[in-house]
Short mmCIF file of C-alpha atoms and ligand atoms in Angstrom, two decimals:
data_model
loop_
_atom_site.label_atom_id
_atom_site.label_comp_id
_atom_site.label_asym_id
_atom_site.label_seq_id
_atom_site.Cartn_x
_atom_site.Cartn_y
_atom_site.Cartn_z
CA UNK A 154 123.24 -32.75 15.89
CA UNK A 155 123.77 -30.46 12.76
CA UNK A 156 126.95 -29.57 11.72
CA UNK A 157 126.99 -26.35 13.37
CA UNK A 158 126.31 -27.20 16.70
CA UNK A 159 129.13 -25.91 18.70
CA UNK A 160 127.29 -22.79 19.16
CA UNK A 161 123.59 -23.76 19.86
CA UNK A 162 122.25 -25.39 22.79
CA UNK A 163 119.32 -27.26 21.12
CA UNK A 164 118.90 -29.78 18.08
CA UNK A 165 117.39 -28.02 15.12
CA UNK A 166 113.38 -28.07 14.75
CA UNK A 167 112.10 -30.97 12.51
CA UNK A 168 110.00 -27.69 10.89
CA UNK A 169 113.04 -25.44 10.94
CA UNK A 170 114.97 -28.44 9.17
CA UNK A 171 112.44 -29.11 6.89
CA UNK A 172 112.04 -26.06 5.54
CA UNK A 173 115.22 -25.11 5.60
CA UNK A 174 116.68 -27.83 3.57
CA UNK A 175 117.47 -28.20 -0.11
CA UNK A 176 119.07 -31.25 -0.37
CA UNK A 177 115.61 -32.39 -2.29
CA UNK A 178 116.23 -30.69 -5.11
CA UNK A 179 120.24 -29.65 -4.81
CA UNK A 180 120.87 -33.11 -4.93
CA UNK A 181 121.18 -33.21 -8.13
CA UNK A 182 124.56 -31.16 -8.42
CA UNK A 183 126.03 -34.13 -6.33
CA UNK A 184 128.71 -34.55 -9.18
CA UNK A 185 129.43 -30.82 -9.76
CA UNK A 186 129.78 -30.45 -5.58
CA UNK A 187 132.58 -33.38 -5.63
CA UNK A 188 133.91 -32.33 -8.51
CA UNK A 189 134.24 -28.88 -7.07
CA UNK A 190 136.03 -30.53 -3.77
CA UNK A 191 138.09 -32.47 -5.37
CA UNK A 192 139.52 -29.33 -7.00
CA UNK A 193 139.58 -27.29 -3.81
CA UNK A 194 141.42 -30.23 -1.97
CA UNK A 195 143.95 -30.66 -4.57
CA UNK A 196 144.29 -26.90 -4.67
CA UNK A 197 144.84 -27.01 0.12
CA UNK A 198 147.32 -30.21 -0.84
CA UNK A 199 149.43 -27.89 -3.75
CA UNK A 200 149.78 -24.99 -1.32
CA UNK A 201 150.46 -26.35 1.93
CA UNK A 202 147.33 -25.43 3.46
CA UNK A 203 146.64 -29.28 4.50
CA UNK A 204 149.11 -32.20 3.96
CA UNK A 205 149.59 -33.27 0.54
CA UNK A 206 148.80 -37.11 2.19
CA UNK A 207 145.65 -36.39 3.93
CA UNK A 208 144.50 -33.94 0.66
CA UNK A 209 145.07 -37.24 -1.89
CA UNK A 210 143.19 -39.13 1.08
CA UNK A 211 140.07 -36.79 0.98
CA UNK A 212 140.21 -37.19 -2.96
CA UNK A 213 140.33 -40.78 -3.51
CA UNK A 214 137.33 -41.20 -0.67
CA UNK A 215 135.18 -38.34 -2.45
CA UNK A 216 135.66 -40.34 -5.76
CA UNK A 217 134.62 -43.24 -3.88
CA UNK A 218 131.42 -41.26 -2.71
CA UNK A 219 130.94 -40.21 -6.39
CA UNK A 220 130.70 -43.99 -7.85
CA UNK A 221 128.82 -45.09 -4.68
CA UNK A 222 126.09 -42.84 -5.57
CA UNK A 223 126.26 -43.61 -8.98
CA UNK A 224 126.18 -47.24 -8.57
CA UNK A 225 123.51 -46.77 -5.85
CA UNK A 226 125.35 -48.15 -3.26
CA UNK A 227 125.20 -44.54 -1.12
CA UNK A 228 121.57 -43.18 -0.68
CA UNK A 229 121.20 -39.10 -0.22
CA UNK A 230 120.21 -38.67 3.14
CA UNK A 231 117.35 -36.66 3.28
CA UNK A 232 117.71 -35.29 6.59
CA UNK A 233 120.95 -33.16 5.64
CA UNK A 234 120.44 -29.61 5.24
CA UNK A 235 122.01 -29.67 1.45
CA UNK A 236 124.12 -31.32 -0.75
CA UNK A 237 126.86 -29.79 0.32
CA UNK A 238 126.32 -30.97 4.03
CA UNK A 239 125.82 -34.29 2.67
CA UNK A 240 128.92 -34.87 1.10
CA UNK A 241 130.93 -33.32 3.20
CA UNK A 242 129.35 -35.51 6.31
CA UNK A 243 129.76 -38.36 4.44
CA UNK A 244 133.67 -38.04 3.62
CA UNK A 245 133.60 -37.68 7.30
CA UNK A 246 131.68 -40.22 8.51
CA UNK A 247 134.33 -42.11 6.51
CA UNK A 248 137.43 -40.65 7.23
CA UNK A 249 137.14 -39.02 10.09
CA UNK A 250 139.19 -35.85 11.03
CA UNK A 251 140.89 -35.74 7.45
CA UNK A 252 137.01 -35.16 6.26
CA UNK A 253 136.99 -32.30 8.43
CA UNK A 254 139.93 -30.53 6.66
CA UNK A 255 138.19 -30.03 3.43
CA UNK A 256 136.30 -27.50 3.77
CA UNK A 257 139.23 -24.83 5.21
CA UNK A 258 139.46 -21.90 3.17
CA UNK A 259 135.94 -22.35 2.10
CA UNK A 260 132.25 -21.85 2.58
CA UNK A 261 129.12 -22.66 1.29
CA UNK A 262 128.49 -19.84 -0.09
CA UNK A 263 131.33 -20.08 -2.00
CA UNK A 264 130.64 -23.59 -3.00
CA UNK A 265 127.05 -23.61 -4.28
CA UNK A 266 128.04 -20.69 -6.47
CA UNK A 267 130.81 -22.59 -8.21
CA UNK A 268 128.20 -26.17 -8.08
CA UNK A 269 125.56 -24.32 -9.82
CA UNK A 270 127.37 -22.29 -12.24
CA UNK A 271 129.28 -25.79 -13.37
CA UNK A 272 125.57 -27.44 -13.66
CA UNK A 273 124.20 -24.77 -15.53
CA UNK A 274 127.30 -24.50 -17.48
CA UNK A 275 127.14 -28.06 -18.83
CA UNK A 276 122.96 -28.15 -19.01
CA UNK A 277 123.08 -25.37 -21.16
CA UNK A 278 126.14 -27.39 -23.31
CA UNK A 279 123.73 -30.00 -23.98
CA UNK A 280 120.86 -27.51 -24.85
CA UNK A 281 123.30 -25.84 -27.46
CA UNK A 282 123.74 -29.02 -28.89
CA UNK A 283 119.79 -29.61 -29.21
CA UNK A 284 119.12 -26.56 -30.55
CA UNK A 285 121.77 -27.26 -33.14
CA UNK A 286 120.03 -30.77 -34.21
CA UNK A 287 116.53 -28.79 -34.38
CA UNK A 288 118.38 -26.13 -37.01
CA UNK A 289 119.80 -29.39 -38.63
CA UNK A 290 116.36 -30.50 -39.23
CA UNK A 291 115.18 -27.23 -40.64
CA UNK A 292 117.49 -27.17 -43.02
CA UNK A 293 117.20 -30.65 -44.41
CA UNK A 294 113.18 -30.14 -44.23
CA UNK A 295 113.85 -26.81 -46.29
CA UNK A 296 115.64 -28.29 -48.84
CA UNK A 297 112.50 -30.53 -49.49
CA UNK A 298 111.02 -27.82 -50.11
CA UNK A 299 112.46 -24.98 -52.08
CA UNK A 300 109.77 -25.02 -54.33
CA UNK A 301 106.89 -25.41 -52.14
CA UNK A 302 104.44 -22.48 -52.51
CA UNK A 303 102.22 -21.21 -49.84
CA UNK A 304 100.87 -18.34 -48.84
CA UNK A 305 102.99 -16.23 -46.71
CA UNK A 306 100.73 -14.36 -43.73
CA UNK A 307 99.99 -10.88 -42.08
CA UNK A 308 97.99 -10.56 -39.32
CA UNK A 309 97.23 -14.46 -40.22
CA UNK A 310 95.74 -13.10 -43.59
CA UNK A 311 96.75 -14.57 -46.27
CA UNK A 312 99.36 -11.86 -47.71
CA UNK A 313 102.29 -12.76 -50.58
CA UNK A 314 103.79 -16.04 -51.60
CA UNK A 315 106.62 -17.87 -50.09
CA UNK A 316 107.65 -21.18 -50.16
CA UNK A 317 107.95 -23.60 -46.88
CA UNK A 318 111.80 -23.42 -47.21
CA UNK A 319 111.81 -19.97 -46.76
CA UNK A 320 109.83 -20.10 -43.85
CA UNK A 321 111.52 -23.23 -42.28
CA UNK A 322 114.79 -21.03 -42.59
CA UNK A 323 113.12 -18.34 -40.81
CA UNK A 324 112.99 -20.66 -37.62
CA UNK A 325 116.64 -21.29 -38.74
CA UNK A 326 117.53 -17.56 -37.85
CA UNK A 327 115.87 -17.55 -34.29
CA UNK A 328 117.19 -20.74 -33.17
CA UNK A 329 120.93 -19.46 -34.24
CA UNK A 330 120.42 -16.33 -32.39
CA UNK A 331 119.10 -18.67 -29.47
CA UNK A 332 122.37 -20.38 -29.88
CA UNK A 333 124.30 -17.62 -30.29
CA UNK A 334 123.10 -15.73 -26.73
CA UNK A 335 123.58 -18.66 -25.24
CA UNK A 336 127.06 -19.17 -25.66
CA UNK A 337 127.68 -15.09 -24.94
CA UNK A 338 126.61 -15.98 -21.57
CA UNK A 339 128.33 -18.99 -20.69
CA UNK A 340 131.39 -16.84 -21.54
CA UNK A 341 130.09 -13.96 -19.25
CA UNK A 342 129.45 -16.61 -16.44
CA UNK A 343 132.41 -18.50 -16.76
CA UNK A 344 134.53 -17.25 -14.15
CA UNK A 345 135.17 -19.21 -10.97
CA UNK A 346 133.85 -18.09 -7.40
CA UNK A 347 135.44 -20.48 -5.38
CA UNK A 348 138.03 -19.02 -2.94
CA UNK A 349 135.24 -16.21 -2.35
CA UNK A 350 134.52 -18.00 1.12
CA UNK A 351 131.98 -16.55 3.17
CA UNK A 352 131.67 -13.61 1.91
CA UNK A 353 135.17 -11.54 1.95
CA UNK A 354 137.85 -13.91 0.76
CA UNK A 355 140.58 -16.09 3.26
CA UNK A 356 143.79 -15.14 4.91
CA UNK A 357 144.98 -18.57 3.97
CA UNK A 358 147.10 -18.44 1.15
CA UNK A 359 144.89 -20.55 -2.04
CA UNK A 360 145.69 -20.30 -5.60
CA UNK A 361 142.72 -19.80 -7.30
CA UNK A 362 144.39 -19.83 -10.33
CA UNK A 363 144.64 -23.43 -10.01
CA UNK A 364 141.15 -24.22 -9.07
CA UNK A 365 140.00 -22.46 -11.63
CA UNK A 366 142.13 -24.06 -14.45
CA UNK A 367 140.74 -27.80 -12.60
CA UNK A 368 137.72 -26.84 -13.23
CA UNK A 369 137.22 -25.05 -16.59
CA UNK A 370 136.87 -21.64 -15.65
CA UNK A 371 138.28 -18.61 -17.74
CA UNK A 372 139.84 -16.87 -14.54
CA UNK A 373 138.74 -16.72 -10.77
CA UNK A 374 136.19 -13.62 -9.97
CA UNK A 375 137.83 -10.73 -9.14
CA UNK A 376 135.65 -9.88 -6.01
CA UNK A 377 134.67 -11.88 -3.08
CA UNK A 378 131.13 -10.01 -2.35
CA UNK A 379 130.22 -10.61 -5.93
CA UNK A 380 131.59 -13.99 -6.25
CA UNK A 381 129.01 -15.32 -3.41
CA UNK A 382 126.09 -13.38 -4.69
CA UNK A 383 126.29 -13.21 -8.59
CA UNK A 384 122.80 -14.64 -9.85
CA UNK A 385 123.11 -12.66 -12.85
CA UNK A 386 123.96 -15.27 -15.10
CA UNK A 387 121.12 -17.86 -13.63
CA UNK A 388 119.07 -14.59 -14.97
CA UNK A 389 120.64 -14.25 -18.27
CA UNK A 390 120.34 -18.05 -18.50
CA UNK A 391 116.90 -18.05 -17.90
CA UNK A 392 116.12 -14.89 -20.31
CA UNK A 393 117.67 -16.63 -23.03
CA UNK A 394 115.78 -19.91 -22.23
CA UNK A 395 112.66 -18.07 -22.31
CA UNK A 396 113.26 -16.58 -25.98
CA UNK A 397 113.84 -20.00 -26.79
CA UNK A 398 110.79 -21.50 -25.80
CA UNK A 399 108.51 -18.03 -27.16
CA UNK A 400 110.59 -19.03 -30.73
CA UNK A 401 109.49 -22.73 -30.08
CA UNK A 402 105.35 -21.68 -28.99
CA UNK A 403 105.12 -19.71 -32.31
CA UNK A 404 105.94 -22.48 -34.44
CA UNK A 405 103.91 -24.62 -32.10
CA UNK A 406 100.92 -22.56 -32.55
CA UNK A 407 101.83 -22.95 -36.50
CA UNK A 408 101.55 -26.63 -36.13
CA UNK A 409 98.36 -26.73 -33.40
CA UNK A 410 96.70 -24.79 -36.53
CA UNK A 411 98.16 -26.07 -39.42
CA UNK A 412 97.14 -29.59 -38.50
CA UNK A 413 93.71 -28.45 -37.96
CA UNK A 414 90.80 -29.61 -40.87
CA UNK A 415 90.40 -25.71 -41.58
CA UNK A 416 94.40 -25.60 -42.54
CA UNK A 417 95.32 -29.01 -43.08
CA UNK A 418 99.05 -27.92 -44.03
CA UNK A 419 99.93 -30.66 -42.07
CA UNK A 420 99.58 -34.61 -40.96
CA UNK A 421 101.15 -35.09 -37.70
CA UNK A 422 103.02 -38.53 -37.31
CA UNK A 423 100.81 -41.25 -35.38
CA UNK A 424 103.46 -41.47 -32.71
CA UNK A 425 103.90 -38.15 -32.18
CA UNK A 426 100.28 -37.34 -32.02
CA UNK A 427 97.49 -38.14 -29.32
CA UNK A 428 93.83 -39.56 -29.95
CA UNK A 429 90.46 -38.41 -27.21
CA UNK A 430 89.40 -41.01 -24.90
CA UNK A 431 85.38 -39.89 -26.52
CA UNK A 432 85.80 -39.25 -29.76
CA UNK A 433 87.54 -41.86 -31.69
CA UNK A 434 87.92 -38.99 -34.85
CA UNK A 435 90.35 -36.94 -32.79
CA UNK A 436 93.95 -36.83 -33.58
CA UNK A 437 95.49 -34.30 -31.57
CA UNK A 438 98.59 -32.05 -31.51
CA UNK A 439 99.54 -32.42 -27.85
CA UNK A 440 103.00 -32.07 -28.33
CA UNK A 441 103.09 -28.08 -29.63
CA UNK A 442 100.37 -27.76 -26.87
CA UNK A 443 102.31 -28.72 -24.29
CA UNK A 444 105.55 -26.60 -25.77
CA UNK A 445 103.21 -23.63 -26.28
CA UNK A 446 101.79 -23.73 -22.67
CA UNK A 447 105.27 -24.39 -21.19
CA UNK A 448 106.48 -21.46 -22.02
CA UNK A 449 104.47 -19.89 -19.76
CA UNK A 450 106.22 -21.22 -17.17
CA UNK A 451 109.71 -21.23 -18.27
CA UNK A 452 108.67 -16.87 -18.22
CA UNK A 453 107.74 -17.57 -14.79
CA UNK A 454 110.56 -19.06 -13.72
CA UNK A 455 113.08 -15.65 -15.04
CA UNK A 456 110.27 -13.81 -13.01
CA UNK A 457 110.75 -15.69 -10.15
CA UNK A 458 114.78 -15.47 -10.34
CA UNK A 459 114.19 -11.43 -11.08
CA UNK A 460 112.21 -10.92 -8.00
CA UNK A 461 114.01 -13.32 -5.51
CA UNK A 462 117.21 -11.05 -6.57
CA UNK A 463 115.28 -7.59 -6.25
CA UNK A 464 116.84 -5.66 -3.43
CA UNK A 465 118.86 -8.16 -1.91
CA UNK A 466 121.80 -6.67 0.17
CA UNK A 467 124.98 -7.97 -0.39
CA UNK A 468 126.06 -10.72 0.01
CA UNK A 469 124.95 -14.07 0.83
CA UNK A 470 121.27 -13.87 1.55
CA UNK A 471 119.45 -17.41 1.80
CA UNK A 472 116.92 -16.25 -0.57
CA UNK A 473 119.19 -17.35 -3.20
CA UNK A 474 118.69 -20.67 -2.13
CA UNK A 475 115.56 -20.70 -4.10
CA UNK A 476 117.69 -20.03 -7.45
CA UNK A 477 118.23 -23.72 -8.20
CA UNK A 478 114.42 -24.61 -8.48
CA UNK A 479 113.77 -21.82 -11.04
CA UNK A 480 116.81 -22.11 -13.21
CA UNK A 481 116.45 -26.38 -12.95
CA UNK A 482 112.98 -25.97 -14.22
CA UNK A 483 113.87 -23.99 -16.75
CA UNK A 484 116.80 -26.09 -18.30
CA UNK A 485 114.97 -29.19 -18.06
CA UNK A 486 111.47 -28.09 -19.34
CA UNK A 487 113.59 -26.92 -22.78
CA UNK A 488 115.17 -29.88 -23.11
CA UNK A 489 112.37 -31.81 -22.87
CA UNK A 490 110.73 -29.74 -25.24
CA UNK A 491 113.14 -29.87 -28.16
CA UNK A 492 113.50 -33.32 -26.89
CA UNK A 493 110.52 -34.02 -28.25
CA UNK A 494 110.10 -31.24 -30.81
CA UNK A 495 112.83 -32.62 -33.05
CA UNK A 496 111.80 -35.86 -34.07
CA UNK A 497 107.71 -34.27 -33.96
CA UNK A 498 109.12 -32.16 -36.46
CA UNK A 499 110.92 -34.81 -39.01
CA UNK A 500 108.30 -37.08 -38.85
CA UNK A 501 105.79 -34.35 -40.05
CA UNK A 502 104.29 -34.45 -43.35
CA UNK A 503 103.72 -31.23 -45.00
CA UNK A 504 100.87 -31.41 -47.69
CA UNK A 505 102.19 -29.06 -50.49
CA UNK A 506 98.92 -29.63 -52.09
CA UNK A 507 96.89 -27.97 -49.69
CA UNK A 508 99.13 -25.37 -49.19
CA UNK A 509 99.25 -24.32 -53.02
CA UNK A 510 95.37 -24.36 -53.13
CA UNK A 511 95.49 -21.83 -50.27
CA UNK A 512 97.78 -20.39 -51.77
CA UNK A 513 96.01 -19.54 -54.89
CA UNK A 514 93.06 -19.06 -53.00
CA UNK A 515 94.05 -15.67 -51.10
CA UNK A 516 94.65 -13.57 -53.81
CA UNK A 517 98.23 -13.44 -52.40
CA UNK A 518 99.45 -12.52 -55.76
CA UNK A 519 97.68 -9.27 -55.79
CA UNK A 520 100.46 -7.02 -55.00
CA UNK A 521 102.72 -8.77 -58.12
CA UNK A 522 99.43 -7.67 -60.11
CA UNK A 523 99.75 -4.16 -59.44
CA UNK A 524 103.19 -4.38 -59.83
CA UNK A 525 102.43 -5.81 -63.79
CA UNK A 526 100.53 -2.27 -64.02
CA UNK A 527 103.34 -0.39 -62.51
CA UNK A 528 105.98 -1.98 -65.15
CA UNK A 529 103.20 -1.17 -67.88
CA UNK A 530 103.67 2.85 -66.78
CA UNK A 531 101.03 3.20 -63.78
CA UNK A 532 102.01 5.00 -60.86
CA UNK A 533 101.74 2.29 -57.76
CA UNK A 534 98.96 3.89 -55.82
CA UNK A 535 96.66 3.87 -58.90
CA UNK A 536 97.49 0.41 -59.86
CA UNK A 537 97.02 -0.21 -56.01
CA UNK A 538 93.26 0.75 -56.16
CA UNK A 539 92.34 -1.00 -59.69
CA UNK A 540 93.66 -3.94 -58.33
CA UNK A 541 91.81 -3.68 -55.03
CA UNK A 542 88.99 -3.46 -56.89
CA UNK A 543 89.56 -6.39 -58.91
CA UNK A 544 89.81 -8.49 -55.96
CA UNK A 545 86.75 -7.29 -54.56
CA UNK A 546 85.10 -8.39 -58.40
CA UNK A 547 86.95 -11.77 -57.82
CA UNK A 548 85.47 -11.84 -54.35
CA UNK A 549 81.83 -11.15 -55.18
CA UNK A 550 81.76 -13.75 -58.47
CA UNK A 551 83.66 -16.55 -56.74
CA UNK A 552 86.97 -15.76 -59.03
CA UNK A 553 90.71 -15.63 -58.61
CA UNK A 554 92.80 -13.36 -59.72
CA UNK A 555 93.98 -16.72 -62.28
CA UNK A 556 90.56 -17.35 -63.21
CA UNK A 557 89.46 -13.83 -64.12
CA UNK A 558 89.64 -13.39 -68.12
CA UNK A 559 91.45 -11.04 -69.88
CA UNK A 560 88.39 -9.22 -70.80
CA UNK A 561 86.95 -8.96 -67.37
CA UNK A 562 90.18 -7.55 -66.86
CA UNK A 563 89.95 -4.80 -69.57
CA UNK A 564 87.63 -3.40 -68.03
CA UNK A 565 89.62 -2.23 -65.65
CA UNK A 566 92.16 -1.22 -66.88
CA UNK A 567 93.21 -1.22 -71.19
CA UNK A 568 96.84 -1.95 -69.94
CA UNK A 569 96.09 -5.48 -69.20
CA UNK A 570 96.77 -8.46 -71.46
CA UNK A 571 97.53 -11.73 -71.48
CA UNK A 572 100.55 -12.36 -70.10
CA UNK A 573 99.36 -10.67 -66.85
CA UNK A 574 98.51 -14.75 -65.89
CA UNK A 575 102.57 -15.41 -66.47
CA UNK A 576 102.84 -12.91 -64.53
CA UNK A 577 100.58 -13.24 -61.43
CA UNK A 578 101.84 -17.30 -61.62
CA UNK A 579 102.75 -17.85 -57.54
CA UNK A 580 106.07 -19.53 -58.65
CA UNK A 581 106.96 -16.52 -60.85
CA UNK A 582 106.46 -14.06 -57.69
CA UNK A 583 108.54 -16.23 -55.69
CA UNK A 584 111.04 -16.42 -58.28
CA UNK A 585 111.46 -13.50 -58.77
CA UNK A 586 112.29 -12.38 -55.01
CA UNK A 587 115.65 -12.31 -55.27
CA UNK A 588 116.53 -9.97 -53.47
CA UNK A 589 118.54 -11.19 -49.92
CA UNK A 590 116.57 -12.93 -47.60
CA UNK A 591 113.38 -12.84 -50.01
CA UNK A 592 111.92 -16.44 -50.78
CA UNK A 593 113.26 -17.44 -54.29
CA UNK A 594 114.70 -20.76 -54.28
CA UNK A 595 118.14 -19.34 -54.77
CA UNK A 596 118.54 -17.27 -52.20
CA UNK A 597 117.23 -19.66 -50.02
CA UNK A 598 119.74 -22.28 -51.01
CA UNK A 599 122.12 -19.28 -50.55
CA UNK A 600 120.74 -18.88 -47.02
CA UNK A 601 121.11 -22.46 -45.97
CA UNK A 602 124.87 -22.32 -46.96
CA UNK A 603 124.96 -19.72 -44.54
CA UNK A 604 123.31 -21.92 -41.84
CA UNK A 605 125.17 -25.20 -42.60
CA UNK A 606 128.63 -23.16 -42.19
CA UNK A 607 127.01 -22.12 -38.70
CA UNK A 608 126.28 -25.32 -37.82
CA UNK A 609 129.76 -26.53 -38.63
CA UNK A 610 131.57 -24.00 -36.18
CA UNK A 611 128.67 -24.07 -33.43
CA UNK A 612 128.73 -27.88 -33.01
N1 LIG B 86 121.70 -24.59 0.42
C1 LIG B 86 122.25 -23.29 0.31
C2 LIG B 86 121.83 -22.63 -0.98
O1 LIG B 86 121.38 -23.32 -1.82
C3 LIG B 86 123.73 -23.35 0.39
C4 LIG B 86 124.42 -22.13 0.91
C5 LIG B 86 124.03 -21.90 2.31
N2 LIG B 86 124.84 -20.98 2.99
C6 LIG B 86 124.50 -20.51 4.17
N3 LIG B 86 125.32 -19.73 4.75
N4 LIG B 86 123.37 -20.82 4.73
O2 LIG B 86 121.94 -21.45 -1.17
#
């Protein structure tokens, strides 16, 4: 019989059951629900609401439940509605009555709040801490390469010089921000629902003070309703997991392309690279695939939390039940992903030489051209248009704006001479972008001060 049987007169439907259970996929918060009981029964013990004896009694047993699981002595059983029935059945099953005080001055509702929120809350810990490494590797990768030129991109034209430090350090940015949204909503979501019961709170006389200094939180949740039906940090969660993974597909698609033959910026690792079970040439970029078609799905998963929470009337619906899939997909699926992005990433060779060809290739250094006619007295939009035109000259003979003589040049415009080639040099233009957040090495070294001091306080 299920637990709630004093008021039916018939066993639950297998189908009914089935359906209607979790436990497949909330049995993973099996820790966070004891540890969440073992709060709340120290909590009944402290305030008289149960005998200090029989409260110690319930906590040794659900510790004993804890390392049973762990050792895989106790098996979940699958025929319990959800984790919460499960462990609460099984403290019974081995204490008897005593088991049945644990759960006064509670409910479910109350207690898969609290379980989820302290599963999320130490998931997203560990994805803080990934993110960190991956911004570690950036900035050891970028200072490789301060001096790397190669052509920065508009609409995936080839536009102005930058070097691959200044563009690692980009990536730097986003994941910080990632970081940094992260940790403004685990202090948003860190206050404790349990003690909301049901729905509107106990006439038993709990200190939720206490359980929520056992367990970590900030404060207990100032109103019951809310405290049982909050989602909105499973949402907020998810959001910010899904700007993760869109940073994490545009460098993917970087590296899907860049290790192409038509880029070749880049020469994947062998173990971090697949071959085709046809063609024995293939060496293929799987990994950023994967990352850049995940995040598909990680999207799909806020949409799927947004929707279930559309118009729900308060408080407790069981539509929330389907909460837990969504955000556990979308916690995992990161991790794996910058899992595997990480080492992908410092095992990558980046082929400067290739890069600098296209680099010089792209007449990228046309706008520091017109800029050699500006500081000779040209207004900019005239300068603008000779230049153009140059390029299209360069274009038409098979010539770059390095390989066009001074004469050629001359007859465009009488201004030129020959130090426009010092001047058009790609290191030169990246040099001289000093300005903040431009790509000369110095401001990039300046910038990854910046980041390493981050990295300090965020791990
Ligand atoms: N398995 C449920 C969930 O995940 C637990 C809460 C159920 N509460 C209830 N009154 N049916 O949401």
């Amino acid at each position: 019989m299920v637990m709630w049987a004093g008021r039916f007169k018939k066993d639950i439907d297998k189908r009914t059951n089935d359906f209607n259970s979790s436990i497949r996929f909330d049995k993973r918060m099996y820790k966070q629900d004891i540890t969440g009981s073992i709060a709340h029964a120290t909590m009944l013990g402290k305030c008289n609401i149960i005998d200090e004896e029989e409260s110690k009694k319930i906590i040794t047993e659900l510790k004993n439940i804890l390392s049973d699981l762990e050792s895989g002595k106790l098996d979940f059983d699958m025929n319990s509605e959800d984790i919460h029935m499960f462990i609460e059945g099984e403290l019974t099953r081995r204490i008897g009555d005593t088991g049945k005080r644990l759960h006064t001055a509670r409910s479910r509702n109350d207690q898969v709040a609290l379980d989820l929120r302290l599963y999320t809350r130490e998931e997203i810990e560990e994805i803080i801490h990934l993110l960190n490494e991956l911004i570690g590797e950036l900035v050891n990768m970028a200072e490789k390469h301060y001096e790397t030129i190669m052509p920065g991109y508009t609409h995936l034209q080839r536009a102005q010089p930058i070097t691959l430090a200044h563009y690692f350090m980009a990536y730097a940015e986003m994941f910080k921000r990632d970081i940094l949204r992260l940790k403004d909503a685990l202090k948003r979501m860190n206050v404790n629902p349990l003690g909301s019961c049901a729905l509107a709170g106990t006439t038993y006389n709990i200190d939720r003070y206490m359980t929520s200094e056992l367990l970590g939180f900030d404060s207990p949740c100032l109103n019951s309703l809310d405290g049982v039906s909050d989602r909105d940090y499973a949402i907020e969660i998810t959001s910010a997991l899904s700007i993760i993974m869109m940073h994490m597909s545009r460098i993917s698609e970087e590296f899907v392309m860049w290790s192409s033959h038509e880029f070749k910026f880049i020469e994947l690792d062998d173990a971090f690279s697949t071959g085709s079970s046809i063609m024995p040439q293939k060496k293929n970029p799987d990994i950023t695939e994967l990352i850049r078609g995940k995040s598909g799905r990680v999207y799909g998963d806020l949409i799927s939390l947004l929707t279930m929470m559309k118009s729900l009337p308060l408080a407790y619906d069981k539509d929330m039940q389907e909460d837990k899939e969504a955000i556990f997909d979308a916690m995992d699926n990161v991790k794996m992903c910058l899992y595997t992005f990480i080492p992908m990433f410092a095992s990558t060779t980046f082929l400067k030489d290739n890069m600098l060809k296209a680099a010089k290739k792209g007449f990228i250094n046309a706008t520091d051209a017109a800029d050699y006619l500006v500081k000779k007295g040209m207004p900019f939009r005239t300068a603008y248009k000779i230049i153009g035109s140059i390029v299209a000259y360069g274009i038409d003979n098979d010539k770059t704006l390095d390989t066009i003589t001074v004469s050629e040049y001359k007859k465009f415009s009488e201004l030129f001479d020959e130090d426009i080639y010092e001047y058009i040099d790609l290191l030169k233009a990246v040099n001289d972008r000093t300005a903040i957040g431009g790509p000369s090495p110095e401001t990039v070294k300046k910038h990854v001060q910046v980041i390493k001091e981050f990295l300090k306080e965020s791990n």
